[in-house]
mmCIF file with all atom_site columns, C-alpha atoms in Angstrom:
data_model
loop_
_atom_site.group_PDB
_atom_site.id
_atom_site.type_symbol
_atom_site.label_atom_id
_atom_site.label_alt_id
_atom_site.label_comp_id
_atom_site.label_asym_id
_atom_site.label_entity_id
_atom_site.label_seq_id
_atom_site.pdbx_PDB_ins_code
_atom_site.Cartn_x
_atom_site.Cartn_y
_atom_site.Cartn_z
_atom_site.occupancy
_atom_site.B_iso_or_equiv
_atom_site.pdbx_formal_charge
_atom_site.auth_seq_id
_atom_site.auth_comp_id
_atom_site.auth_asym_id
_atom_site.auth_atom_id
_atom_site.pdbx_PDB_model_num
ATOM 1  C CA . UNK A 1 1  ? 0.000  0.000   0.000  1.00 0.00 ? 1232 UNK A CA 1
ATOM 2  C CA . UNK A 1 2  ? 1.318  3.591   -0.856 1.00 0.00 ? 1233 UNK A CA 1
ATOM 3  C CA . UNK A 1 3  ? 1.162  4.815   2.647  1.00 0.00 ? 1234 UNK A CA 1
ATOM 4  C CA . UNK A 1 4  ? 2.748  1.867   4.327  1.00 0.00 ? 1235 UNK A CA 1
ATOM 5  C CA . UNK A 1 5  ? 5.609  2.280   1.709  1.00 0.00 ? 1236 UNK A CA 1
ATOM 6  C CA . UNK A 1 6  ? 5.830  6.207   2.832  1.00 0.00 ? 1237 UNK A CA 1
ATOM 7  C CA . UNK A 1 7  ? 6.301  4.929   6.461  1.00 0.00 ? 1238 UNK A CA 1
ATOM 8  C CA . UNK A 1 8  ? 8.541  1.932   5.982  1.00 0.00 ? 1239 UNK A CA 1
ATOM 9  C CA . UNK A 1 9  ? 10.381 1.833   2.590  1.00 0.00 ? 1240 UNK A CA 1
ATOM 10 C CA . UNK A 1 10 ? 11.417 -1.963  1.871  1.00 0.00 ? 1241 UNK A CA 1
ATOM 11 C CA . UNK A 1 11 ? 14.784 -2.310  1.279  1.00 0.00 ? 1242 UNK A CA 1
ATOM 12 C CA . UNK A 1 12 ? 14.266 -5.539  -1.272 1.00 0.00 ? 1243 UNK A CA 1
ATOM 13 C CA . UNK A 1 13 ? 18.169 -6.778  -0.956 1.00 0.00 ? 1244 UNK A CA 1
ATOM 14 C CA . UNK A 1 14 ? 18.206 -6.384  2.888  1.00 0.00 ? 1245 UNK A CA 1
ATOM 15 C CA . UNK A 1 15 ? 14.977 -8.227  2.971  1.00 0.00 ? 1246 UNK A CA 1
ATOM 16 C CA . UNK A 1 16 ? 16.560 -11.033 0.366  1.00 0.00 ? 1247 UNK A CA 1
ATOM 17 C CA . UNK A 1 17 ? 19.549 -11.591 3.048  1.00 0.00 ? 1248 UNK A CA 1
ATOM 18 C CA . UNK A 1 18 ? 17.319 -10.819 6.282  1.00 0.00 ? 1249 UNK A CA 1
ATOM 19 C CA . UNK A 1 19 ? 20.098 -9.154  7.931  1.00 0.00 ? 1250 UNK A CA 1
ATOM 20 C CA . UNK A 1 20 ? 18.263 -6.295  8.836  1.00 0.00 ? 1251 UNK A CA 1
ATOM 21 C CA . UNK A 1 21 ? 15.360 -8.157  10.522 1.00 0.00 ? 1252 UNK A CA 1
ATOM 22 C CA . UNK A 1 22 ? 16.968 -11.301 11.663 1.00 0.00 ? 1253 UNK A CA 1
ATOM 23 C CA . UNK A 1 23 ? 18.949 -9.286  14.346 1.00 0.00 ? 1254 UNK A CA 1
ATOM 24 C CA . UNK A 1 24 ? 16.343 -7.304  16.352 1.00 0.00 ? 1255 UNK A CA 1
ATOM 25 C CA . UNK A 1 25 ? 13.785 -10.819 15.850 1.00 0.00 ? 1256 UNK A CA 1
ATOM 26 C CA . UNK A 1 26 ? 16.461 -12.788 17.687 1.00 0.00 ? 1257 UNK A CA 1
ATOM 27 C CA . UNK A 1 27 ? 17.057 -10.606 20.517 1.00 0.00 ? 1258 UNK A CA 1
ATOM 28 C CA . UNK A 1 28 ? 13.355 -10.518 20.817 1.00 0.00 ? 1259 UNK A CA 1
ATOM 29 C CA . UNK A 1 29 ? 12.774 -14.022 20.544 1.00 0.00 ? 1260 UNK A CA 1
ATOM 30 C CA . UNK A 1 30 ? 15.977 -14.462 22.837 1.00 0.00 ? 1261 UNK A CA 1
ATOM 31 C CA . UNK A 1 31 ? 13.974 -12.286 25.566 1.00 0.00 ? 1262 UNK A CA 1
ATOM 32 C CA . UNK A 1 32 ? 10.812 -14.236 24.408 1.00 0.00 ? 1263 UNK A CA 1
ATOM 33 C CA . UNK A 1 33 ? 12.934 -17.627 25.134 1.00 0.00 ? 1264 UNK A CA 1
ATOM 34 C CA . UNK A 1 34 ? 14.089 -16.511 28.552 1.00 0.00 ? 1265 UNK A CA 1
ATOM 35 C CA . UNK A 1 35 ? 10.071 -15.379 29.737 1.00 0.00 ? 1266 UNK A CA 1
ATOM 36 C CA . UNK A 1 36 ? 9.485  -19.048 28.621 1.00 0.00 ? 1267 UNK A CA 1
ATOM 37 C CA . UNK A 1 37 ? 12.331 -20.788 30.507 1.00 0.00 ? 1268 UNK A CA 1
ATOM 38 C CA . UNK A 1 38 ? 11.888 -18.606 33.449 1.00 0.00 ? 1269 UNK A CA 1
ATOM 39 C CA . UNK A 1 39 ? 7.860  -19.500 33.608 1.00 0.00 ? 1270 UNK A CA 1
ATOM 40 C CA . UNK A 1 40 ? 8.602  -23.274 33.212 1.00 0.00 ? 1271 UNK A CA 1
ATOM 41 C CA . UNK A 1 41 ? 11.104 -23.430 35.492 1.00 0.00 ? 1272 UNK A CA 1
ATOM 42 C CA . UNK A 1 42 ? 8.642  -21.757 38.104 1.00 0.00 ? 1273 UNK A CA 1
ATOM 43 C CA . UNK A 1 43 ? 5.730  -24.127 37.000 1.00 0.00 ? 1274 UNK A CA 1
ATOM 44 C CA . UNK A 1 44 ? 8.018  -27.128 37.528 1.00 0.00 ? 1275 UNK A CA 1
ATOM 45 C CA . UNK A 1 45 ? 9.377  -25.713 40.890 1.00 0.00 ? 1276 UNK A CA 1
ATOM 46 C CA . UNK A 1 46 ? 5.366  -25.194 42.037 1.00 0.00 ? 1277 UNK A CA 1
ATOM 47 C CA . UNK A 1 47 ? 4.971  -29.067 41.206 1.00 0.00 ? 1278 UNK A CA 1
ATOM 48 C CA . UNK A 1 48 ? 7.863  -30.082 42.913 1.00 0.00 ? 1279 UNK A CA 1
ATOM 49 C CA . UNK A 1 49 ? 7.085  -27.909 45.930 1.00 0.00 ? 1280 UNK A CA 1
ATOM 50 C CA . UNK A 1 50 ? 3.517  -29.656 45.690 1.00 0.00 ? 1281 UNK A CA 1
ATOM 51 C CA . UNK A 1 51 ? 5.018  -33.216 45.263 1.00 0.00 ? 1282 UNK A CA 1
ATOM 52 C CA . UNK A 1 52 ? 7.236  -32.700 48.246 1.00 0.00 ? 1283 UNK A CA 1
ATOM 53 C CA . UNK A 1 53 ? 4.256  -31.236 50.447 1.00 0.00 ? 1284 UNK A CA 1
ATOM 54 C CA . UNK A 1 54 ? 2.094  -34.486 49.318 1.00 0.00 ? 1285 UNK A CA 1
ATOM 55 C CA . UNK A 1 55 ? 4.613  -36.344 50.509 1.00 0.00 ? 1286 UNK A CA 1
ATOM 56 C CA . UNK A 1 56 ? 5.330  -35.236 53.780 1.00 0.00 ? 1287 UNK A CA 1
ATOM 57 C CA . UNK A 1 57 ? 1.947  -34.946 54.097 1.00 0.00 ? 1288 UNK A CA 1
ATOM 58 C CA . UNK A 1 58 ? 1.628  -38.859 53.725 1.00 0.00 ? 1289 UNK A CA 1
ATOM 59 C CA . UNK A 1 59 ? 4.757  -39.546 55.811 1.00 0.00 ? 1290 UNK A CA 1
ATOM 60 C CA . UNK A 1 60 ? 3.179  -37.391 58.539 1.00 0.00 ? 1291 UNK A CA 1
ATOM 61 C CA . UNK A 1 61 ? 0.569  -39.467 58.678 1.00 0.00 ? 1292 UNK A CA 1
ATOM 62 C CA . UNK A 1 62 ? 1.647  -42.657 58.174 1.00 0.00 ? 1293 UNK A CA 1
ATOM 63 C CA . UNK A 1 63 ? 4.148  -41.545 61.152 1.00 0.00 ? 1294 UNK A CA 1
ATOM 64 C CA . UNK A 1 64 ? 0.973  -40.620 63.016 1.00 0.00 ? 1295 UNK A CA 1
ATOM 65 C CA . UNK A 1 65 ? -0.063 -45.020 63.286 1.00 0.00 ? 1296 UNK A CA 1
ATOM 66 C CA . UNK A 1 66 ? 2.818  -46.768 63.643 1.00 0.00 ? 1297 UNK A CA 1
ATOM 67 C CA . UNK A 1 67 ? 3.807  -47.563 67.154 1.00 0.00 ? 1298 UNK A CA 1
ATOM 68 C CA . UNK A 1 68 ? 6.836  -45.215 68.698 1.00 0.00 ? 1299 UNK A CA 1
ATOM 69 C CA . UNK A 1 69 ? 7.801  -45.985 71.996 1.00 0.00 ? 1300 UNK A CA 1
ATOM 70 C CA . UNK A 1 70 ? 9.442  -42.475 72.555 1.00 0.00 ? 1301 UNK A CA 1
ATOM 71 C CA . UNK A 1 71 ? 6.247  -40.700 71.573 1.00 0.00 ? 1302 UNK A CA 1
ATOM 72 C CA . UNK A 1 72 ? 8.449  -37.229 70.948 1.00 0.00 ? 1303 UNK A CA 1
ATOM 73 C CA . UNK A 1 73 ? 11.231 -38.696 68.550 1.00 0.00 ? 1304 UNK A CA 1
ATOM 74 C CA . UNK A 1 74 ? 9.969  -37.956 65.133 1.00 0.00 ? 1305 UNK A CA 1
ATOM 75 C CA . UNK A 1 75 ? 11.375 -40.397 62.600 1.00 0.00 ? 1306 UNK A CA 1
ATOM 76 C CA . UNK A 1 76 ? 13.160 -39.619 59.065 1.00 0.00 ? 1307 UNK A CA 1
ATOM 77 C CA . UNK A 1 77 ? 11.579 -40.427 56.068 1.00 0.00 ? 1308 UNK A CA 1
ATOM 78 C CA . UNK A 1 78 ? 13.742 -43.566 55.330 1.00 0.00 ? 1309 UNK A CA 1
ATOM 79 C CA . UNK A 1 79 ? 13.293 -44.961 58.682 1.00 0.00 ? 1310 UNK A CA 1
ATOM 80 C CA . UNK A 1 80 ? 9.527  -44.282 58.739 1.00 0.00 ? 1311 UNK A CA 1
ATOM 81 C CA . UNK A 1 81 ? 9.288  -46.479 55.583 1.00 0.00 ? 1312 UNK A CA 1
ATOM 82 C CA . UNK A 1 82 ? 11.575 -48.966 57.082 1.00 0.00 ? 1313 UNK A CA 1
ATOM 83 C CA . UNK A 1 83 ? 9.775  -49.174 59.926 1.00 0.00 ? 1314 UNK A CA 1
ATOM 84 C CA . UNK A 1 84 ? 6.367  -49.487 58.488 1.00 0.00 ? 1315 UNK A CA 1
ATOM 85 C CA . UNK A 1 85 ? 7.883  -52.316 56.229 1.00 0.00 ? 1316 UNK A CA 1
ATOM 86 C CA . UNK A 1 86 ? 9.106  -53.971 59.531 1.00 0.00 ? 1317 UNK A CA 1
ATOM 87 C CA . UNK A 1 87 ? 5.741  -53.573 61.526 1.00 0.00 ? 1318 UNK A CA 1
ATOM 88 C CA . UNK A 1 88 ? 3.533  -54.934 58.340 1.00 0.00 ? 1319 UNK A CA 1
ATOM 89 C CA . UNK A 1 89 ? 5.910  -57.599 58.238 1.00 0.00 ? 1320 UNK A CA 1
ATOM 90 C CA . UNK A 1 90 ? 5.630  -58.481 62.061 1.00 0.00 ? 1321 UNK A CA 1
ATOM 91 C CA . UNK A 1 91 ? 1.670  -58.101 62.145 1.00 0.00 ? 1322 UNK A CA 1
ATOM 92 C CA . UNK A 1 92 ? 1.800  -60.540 58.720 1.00 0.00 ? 1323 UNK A CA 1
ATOM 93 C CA . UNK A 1 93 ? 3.823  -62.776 60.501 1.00 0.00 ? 1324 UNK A CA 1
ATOM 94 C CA . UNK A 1 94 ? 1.842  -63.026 64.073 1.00 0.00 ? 1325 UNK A CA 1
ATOM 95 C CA . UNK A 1 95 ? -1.325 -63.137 62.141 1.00 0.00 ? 1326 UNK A CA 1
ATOM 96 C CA . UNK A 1 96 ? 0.256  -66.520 60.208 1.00 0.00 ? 1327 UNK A CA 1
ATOM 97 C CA . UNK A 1 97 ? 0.847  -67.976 63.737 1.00 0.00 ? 1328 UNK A CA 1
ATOM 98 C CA . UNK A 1 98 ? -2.534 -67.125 65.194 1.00 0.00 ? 1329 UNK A CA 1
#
């Protein structure tokens, strides 16, 4: 269109090679690029955060009925699951014997 033409003459070589464009596209895209890795890397950090609360959540709980004989001492993670292995395994075996 004649006015478009009277605010941006086209420059048909530089448009050929894409010099001209190319460079100020990339850095945009480049800032574009970093938006997107920043946002994903949040997103993924939210579901880890969420995976790890889940988690705890469940260890808390399966903490909460299994049988501690210092009530206070609050178990690790491994040895809650060790423990729980252990105690299904003892109740399996006494109910076997009964």
């Amino acid at each position: 269109s004649p006015a478009r033409s009277a605010l941006a003459p086209r420059d048909t070589a530089a448009r050929r090679k894409g010099k001209a464009r190319r460079g100020r596209g990339k850095a945009r895209n480049e800032g574009l690029l970093s938006k997107q890795k920043r946002s994903r890397r949040m997103k993924a950090n939210d579901r880890e955060r969420n995976r790890m609360h889940h988690l705890n959540s469940a260890l808390d709980a399966l903490r909460s009925v299994l049988p501690t004989f210092p009530d206070d001492a609050k178990l690790t993670k491994i040895e809650t699951l060790r423990f729980a292995h252990n105690y299904i395994w003892a109740l399996t075996q006494s109910l076997r014997l009964a």
